[in-house]
Short mmCIF file of C-alpha atoms and ligand atoms in Angstrom, two decimals:
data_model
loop_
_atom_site.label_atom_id
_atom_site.label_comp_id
_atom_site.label_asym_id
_atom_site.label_seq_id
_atom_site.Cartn_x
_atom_site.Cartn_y
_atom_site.Cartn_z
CA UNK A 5 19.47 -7.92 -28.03
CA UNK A 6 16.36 -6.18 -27.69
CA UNK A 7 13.35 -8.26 -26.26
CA UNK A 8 10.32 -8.73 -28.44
CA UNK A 9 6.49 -9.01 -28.12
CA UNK A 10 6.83 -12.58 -29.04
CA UNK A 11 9.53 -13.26 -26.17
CA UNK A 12 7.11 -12.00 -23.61
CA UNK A 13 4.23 -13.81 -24.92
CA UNK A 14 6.91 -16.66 -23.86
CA UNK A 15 7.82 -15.37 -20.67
CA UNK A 16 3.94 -15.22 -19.78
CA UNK A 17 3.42 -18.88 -21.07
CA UNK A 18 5.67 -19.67 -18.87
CA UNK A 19 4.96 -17.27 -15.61
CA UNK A 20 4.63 -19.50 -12.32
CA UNK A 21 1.55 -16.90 -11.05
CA UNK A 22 -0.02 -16.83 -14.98
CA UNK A 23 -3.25 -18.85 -12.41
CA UNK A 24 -3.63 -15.35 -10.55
CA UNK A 25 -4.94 -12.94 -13.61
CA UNK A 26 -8.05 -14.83 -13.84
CA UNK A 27 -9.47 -14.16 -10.87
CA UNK A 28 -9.65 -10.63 -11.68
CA UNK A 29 -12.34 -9.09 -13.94
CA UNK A 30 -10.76 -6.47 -16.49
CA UNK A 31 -11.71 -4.42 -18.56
CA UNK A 32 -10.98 -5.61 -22.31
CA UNK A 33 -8.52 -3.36 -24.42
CA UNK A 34 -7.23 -1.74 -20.80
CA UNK A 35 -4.09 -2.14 -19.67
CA UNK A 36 -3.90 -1.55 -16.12
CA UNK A 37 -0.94 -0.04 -14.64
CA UNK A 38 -2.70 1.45 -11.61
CA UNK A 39 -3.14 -1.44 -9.13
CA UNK A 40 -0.51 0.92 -6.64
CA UNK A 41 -3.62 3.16 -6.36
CA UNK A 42 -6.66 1.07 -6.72
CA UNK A 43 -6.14 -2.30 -7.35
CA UNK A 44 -8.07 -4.69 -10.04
CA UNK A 45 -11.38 -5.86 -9.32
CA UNK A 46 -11.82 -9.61 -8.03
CA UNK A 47 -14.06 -11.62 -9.91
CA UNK A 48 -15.41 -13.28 -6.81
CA UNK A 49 -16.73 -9.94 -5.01
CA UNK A 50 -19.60 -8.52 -6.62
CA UNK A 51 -21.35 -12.07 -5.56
CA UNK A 52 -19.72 -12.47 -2.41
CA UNK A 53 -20.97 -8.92 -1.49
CA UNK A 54 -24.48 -9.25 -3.11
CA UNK A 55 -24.97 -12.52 -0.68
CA UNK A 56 -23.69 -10.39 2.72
CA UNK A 57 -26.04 -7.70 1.63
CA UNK A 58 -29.04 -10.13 0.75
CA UNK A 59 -28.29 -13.23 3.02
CA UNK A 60 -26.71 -12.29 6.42
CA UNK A 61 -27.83 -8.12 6.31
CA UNK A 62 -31.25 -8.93 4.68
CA UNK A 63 -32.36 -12.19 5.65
CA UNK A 64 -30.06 -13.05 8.89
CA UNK A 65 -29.91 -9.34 10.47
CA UNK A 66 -28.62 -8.75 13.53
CA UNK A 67 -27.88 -12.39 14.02
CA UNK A 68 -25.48 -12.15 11.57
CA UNK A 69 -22.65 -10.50 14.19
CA UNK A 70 -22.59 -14.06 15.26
CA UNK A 71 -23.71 -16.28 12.93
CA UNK A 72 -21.99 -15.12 9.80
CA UNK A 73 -18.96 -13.95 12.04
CA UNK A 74 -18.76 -10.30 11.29
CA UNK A 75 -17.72 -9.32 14.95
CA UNK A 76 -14.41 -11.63 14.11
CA UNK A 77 -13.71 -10.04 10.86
CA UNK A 78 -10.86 -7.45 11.00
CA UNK A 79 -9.05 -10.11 13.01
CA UNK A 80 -9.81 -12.99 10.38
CA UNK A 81 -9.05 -10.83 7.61
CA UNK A 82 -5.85 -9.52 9.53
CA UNK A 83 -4.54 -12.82 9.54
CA UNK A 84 -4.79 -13.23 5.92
CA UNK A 85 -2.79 -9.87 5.74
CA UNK A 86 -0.62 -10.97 7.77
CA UNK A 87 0.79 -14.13 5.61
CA UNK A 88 1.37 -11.31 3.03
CA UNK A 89 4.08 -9.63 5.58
CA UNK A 90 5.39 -11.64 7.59
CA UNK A 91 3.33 -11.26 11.27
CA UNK A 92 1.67 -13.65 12.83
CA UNK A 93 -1.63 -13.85 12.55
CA UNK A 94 -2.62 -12.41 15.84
CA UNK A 95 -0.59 -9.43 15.18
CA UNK A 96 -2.43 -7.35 12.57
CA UNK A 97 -6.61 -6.43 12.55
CA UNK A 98 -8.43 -4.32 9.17
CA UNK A 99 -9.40 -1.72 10.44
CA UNK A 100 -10.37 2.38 10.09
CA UNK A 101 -7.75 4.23 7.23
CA UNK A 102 -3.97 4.25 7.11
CA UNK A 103 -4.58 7.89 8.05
CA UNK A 104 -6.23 6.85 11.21
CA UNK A 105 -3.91 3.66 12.30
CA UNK A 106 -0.91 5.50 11.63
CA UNK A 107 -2.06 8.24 14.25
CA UNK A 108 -3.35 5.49 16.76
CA UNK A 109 0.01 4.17 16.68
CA UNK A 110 2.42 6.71 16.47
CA UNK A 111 0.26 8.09 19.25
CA UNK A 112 0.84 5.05 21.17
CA UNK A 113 4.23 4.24 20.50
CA UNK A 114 5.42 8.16 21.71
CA UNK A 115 3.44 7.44 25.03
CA UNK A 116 5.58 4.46 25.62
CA UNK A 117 8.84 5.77 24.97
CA UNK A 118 8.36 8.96 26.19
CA UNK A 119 10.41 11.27 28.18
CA UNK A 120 11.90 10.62 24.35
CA UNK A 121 10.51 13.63 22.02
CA UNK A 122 11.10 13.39 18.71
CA UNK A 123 9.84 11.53 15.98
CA UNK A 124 11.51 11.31 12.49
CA UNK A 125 10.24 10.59 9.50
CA UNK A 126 11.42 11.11 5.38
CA UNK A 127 10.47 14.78 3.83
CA UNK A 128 8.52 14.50 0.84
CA UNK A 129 7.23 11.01 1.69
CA UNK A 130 3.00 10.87 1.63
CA UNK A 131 1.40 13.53 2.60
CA UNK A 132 -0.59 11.95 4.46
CA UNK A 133 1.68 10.44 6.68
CA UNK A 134 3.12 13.69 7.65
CA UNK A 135 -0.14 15.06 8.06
CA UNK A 136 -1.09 12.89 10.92
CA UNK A 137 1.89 13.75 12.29
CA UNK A 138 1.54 17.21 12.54
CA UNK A 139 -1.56 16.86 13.82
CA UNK A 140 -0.67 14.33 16.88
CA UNK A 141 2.31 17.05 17.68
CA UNK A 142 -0.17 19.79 17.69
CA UNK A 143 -2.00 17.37 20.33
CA UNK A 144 0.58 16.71 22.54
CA UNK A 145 1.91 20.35 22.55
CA UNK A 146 5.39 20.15 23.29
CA UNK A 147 5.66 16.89 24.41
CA UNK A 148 6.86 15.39 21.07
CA UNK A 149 9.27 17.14 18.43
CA UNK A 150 7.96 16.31 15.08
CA UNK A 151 11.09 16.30 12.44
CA UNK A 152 11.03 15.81 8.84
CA UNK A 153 14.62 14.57 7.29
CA UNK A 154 15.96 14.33 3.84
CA UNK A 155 16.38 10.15 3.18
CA UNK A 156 19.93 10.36 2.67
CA UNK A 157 20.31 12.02 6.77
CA UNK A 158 17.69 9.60 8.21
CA UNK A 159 19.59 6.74 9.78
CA UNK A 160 22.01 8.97 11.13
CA UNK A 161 19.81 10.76 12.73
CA UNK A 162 18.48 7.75 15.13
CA UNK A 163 19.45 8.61 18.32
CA UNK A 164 18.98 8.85 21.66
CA UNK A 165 16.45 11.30 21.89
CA UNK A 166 14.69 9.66 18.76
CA UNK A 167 10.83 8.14 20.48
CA UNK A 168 9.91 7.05 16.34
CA UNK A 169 10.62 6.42 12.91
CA UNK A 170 8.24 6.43 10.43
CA UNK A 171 8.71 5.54 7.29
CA UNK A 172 6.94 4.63 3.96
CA UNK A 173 8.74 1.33 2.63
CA UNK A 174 8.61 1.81 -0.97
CA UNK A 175 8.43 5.32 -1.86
CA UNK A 176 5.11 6.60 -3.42
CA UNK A 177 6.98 8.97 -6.12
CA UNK A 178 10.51 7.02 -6.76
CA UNK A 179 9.27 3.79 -5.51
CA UNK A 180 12.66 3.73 -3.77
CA UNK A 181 12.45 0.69 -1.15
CA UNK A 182 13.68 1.42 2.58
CA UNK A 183 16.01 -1.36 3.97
CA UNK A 184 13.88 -2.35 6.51
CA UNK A 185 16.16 -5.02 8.50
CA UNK A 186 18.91 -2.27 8.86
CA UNK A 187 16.18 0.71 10.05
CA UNK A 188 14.92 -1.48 12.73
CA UNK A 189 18.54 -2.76 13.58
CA UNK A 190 19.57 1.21 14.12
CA UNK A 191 16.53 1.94 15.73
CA UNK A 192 16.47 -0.90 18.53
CA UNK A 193 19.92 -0.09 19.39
CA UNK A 194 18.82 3.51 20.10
CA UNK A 195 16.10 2.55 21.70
CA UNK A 196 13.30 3.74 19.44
CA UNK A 197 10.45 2.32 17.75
CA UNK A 198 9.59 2.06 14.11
CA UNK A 199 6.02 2.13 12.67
CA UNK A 200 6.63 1.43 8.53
CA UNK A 201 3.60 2.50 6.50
CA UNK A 202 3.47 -0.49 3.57
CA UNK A 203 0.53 1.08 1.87
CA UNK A 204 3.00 0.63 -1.71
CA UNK A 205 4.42 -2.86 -0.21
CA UNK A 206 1.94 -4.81 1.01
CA UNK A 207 0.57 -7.59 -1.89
CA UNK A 208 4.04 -6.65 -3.71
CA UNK A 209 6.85 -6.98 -1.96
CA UNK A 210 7.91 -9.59 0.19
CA UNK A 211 7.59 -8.20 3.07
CA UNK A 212 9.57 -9.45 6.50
CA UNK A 213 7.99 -7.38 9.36
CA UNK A 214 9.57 -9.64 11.97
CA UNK A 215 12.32 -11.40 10.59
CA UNK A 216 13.39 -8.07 10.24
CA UNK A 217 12.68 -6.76 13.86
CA UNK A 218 9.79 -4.00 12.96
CA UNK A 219 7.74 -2.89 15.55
CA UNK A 220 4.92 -1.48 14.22
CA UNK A 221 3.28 -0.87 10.65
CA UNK A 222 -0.10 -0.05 8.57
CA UNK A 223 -1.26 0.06 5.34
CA UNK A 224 -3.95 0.31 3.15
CA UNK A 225 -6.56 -2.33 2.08
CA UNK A 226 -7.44 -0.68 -1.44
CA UNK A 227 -4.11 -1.10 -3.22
CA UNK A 228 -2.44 -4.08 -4.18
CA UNK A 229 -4.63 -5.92 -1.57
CA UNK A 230 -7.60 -4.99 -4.09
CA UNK A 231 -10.16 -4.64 -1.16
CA UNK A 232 -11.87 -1.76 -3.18
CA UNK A 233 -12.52 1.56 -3.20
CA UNK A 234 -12.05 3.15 0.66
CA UNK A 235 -11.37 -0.98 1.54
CA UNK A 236 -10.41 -0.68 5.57
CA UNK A 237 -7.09 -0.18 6.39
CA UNK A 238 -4.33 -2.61 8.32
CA UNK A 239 -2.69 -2.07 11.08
CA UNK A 240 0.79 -4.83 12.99
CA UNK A 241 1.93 -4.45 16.65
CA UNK A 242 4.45 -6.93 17.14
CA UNK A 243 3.63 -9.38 19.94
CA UNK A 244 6.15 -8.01 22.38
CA UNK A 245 4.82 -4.51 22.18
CA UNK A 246 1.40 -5.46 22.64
CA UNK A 247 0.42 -5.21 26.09
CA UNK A 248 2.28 -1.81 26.24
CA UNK A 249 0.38 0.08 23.93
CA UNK A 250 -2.57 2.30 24.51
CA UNK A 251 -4.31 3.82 21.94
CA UNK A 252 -5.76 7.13 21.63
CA UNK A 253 -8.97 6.21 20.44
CA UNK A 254 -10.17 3.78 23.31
CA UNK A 255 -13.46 2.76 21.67
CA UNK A 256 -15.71 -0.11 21.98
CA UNK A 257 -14.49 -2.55 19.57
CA UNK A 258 -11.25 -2.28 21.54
CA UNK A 259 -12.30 -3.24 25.11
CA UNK A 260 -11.78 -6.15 26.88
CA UNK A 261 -15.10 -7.56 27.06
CA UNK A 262 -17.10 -4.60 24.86
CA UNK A 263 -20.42 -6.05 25.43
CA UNK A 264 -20.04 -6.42 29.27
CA UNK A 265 -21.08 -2.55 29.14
CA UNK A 266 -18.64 -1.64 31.80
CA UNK A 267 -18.00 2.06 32.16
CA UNK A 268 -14.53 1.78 32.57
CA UNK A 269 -12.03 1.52 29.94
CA UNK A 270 -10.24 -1.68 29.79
CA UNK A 271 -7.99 -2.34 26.86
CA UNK A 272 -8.48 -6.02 24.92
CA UNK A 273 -5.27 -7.93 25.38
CA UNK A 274 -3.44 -8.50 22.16
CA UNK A 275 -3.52 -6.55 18.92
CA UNK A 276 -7.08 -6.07 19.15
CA UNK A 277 -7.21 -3.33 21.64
CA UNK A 278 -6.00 -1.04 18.68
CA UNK A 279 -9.36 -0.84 16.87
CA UNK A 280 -12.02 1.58 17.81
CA UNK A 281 -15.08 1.34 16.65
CA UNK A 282 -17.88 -0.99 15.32
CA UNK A 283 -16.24 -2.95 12.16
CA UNK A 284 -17.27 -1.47 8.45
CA UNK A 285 -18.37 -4.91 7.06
CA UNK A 286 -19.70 -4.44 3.32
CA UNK A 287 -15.39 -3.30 3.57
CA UNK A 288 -14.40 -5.96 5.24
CA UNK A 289 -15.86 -9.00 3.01
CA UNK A 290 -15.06 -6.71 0.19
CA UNK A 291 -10.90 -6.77 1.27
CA UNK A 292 -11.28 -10.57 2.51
CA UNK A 293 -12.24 -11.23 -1.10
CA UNK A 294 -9.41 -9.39 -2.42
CA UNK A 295 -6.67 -10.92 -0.14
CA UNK A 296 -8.31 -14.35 -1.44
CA UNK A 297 -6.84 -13.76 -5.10
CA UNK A 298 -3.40 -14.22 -3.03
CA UNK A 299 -4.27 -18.05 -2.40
CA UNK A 300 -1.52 -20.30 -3.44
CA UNK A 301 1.16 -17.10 -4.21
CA UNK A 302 4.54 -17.10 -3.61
CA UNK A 303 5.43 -13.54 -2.51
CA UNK A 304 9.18 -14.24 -3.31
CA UNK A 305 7.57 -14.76 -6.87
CA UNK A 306 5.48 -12.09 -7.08
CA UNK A 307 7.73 -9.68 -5.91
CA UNK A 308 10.08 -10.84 -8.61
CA UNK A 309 7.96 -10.40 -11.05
CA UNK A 310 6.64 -6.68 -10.00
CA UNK A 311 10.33 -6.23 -10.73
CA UNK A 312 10.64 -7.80 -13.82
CA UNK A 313 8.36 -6.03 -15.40
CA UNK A 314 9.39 -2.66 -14.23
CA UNK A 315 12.95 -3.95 -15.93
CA UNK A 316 10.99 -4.57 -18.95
CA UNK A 317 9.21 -1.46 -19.15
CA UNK A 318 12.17 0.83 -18.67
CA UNK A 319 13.97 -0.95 -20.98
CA UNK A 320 11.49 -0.92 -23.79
CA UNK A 321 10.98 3.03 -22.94
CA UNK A 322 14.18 3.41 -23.45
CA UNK A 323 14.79 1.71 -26.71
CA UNK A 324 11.75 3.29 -28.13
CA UNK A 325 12.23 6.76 -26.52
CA UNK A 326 16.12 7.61 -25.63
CA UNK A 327 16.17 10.57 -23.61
CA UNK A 328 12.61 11.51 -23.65
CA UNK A 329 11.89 10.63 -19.88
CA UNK A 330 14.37 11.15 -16.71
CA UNK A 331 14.25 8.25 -14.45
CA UNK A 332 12.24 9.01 -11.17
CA UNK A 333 12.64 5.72 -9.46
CA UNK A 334 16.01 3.34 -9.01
CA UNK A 335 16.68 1.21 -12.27
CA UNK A 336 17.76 -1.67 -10.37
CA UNK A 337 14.75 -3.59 -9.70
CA UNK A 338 15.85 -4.61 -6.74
CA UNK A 339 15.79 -1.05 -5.05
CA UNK A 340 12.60 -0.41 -6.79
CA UNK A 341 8.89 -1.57 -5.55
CA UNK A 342 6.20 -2.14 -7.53
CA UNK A 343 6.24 1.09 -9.63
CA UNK A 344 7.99 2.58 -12.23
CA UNK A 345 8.32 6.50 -12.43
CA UNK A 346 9.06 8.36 -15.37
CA UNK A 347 9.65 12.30 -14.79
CA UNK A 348 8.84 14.58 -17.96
CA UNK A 349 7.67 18.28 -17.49
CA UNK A 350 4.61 17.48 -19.31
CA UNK A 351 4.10 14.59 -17.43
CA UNK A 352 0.24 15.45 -16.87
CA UNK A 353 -1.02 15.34 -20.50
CA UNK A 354 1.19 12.69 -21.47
CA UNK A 355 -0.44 10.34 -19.13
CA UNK A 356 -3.97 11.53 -19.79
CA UNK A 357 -3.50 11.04 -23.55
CA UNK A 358 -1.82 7.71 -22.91
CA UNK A 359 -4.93 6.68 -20.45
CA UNK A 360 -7.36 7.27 -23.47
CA UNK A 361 -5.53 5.04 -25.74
CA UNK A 362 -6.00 2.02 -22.75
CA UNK A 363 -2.80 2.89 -20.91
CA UNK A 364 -4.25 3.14 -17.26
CA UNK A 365 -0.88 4.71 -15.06
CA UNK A 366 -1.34 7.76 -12.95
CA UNK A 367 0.06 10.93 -12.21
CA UNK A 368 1.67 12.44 -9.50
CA UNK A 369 2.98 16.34 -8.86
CA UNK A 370 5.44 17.85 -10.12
CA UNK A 371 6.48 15.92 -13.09
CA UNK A 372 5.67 12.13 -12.28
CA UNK A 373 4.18 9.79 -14.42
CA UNK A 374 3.75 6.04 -12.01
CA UNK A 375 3.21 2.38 -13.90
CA UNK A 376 2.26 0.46 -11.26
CA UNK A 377 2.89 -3.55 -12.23
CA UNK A 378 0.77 -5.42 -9.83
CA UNK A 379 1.85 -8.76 -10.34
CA UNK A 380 -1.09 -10.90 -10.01
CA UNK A 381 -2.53 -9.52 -13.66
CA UNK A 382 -0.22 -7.55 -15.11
CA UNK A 383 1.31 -9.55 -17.67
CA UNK A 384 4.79 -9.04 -19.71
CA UNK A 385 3.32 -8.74 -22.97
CA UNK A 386 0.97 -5.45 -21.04
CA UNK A 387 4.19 -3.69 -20.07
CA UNK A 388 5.75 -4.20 -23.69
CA UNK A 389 2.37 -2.87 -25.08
CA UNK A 390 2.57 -0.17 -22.94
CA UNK A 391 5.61 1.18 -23.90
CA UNK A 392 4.59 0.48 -27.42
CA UNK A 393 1.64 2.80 -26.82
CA UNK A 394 3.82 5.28 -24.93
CA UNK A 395 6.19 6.11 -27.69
CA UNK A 396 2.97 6.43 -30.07
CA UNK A 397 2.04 9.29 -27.85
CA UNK A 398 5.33 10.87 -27.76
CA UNK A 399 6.11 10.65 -31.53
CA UNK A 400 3.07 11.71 -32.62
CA UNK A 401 2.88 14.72 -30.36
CA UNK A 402 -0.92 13.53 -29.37
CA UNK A 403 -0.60 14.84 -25.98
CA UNK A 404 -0.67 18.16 -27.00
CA UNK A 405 -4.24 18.59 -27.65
CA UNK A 406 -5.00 21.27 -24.70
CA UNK A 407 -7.79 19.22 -23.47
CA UNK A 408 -5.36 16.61 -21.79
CA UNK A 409 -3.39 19.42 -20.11
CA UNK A 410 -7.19 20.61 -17.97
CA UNK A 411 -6.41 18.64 -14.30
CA UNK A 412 -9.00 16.70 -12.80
CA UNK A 413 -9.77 16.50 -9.02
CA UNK A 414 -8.11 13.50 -8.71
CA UNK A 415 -5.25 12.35 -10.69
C1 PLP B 504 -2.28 5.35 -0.19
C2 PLP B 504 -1.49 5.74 1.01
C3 PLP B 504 -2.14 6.13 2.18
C4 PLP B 504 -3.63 6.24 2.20
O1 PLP B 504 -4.15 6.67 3.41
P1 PLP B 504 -5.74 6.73 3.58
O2 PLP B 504 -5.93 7.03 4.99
O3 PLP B 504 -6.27 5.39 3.15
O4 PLP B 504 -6.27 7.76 2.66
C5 PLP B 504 -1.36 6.44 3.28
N1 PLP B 504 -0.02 6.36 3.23
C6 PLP B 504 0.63 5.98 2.11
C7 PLP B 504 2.11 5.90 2.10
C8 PLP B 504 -0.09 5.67 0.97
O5 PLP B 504 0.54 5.33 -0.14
#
């Protein structure tokens, strides 16, 4: 029978994290499907930034390195991350971009296990991610093979003369999720490394990094972490690996004893060696605010919630709209992170007519439309509204004013 409106007004009465939405500050009449790309705005941050700004920047000054304990802050606000994804605390820092900790590492981890060349990651997966690696095989000339693979070859392919695998846990188009415990399994009896970006798991999936044997991982501070616009990045080395790493970017912050003023470069011992320079702190207190609105949540239960409401979506889509939309992501919920992707060759207008009747998704090339359900304030009775306000587009043909179809920079 199909669900109704009043069924997941229920379901929301009822919802074990129902605490978490009210520490976020939303807009009224919006419903925000978008956390994947910049998550919700804390309530407690616009003060909590106002006092580092006034208090410790304004009043305290350079005292405030020590006093208000901003030389200790990507590790303190590491740790938090790191209850999110299963590390220990002295295994992750904030710090830098994903951009830039996925290059520090990969860059690192191919130093170690060289004379091993290649390094493998998933065509089509972020850009980004391939970006950086192009760039560090351009660096090394020669020394490292960098080679895309299709997902369905990529565990096969884990072999001898494999260095690294880098992956993207959940998928940013399909939201397809990796199976972590079985990658690192392959990879450690071929002897390679794995570096997992979680920029689309972190804050939504319960994540395992060493019950399930990863090496290595990063991810971004700005998405369902809600550290803000730009928030600093993350970055794990798993406690093993630590004092075998060296990064390419041997600044400063990462020295043994940075204000001895040695000349000589002498890399920190644990995890903290792998930051760089001097720590972005408006962007740190802004991210240790977000990762607060995690306080008391189970990440079993808010990963099974992300997933119900995907379920709930689709369905209703599908009820409302048979055959309008292909499926872009796995319907299982299981298989599926935090997003739901609809595919529709018109994709771009839809969602920009849908966004200015208070549907907040995004768009991604060639024919994607994403719903991200961040489960902290995304509530059941916001995805059936959503699909509510989806079919109204569709059926009325509203999407087809030509002003939705003119793309903006950034969509
Ligand atoms: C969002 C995202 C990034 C972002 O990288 P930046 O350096 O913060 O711009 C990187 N990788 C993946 C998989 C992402 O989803």
């Amino acid at each position: 029978m199909d669900v109704t409106r009043q069924d997941c007004a229920e379901l929301d009465a009822a919802d074990p994290l129902g605490f978490a939405r009210e520490r976020f500050s939303l807009p009224a009449g919006v419903i925000y499907l978008d956390g994947n790309s910049l998550g919700a705005l804390p309530r407690a941050t616009p003060q909590r930034l106002a006092e580092v700004v006034a208090r410790e920047w304004g009043h305290d000054l350079i005292r405030s390195w020590n006093t208000a304990g901003w030389i200790d802050l990507p590790a303190r606000v590491g740790a938090r991350i790191a209850n999110l994804i299963g590390a220990d605390a002295d295994e992750v820092v904030a710090a830098d971009s994903t951009s830039v900790n996925l290059f520090k590492l990969a860059s690192a981890a191919v130093r170690r296990n060289a004379p091993r060349r290649v390094v493998l990651a998933e065509a089509g997966d972020f850009p980004t991610d391939l970006y950086m690696l192009q760039g560090l095989e351009a660096q090394l000339g020669g020394a490292i093979e960098f080679r895309p693979l299709p997902r369905q070859d990529l565990i096969e392919a884990i072999g001898p003369e494999v260095a690294l695998v880098v992956l993207t846990q959940v998928n940013y188009r399909t939201g397809e999720v990796w199976d972590m415990a079985a990658v690192d399994r392959r990879a450690r009896e071929a002897g390679a490394l794995t570096l997992w970006d979680l920029s689309h798991s972190a804050g939504v999936l319960d994540v395992r990094l060493n019950a399930d044997g990863a090496d290595l991982a990063v991810g971004c501070g700005y998405k369902y972490l809600n550290g803000g616009p730009g928030a600093p990045a993350f970055l794990f080395v798993a406690k093993r690996l630590q004092g075998d790493l060296q990064t390419p970017l041997s600044g400063w912050m990462g020295h043994a004893a940075p204000f001895a003023f040695a000349d000589r470069y002498e890399p920190a011992a644990g995890v903290r060696r792998m930051l760089c320079g001097t720590p972005t702190i408006l962007g740190l207190a802004a991210l240790e605010e977000g990762l607060k609105s995690f306080d008391g949540v189970s990440m079993a239960e808010a990963r099974a919630k992300a997933a119900r409401l995907g379920d709930l979506f689709l369905e209703r889509v599908e009820a409302r709209l048979p055959g309008v939309f292909s499926l872009g992501c796995p319907r299982a919920g299981a298989r599926r992170g935090g997003q739901v992707s609809l595919r529709h060759p018109h994709g771009y207008p839809i969602m920009q007519a849908l966004i200015e009747r208070g549907v907040v998704g995004d768009f991604r090339a060639p024919d994607v439309l994403r719903f991200g359900f961040a489960p902290l304030y995304v509530r059941h009775v916001d995805a059936f509204d959503a699909a509510e306000r989806l079919a109204e587009v569709m059926e009325s043909g509203a999407w087809r004013e030509p002003r939705y179809a003119e793309v903006a920079a950034v969509t």
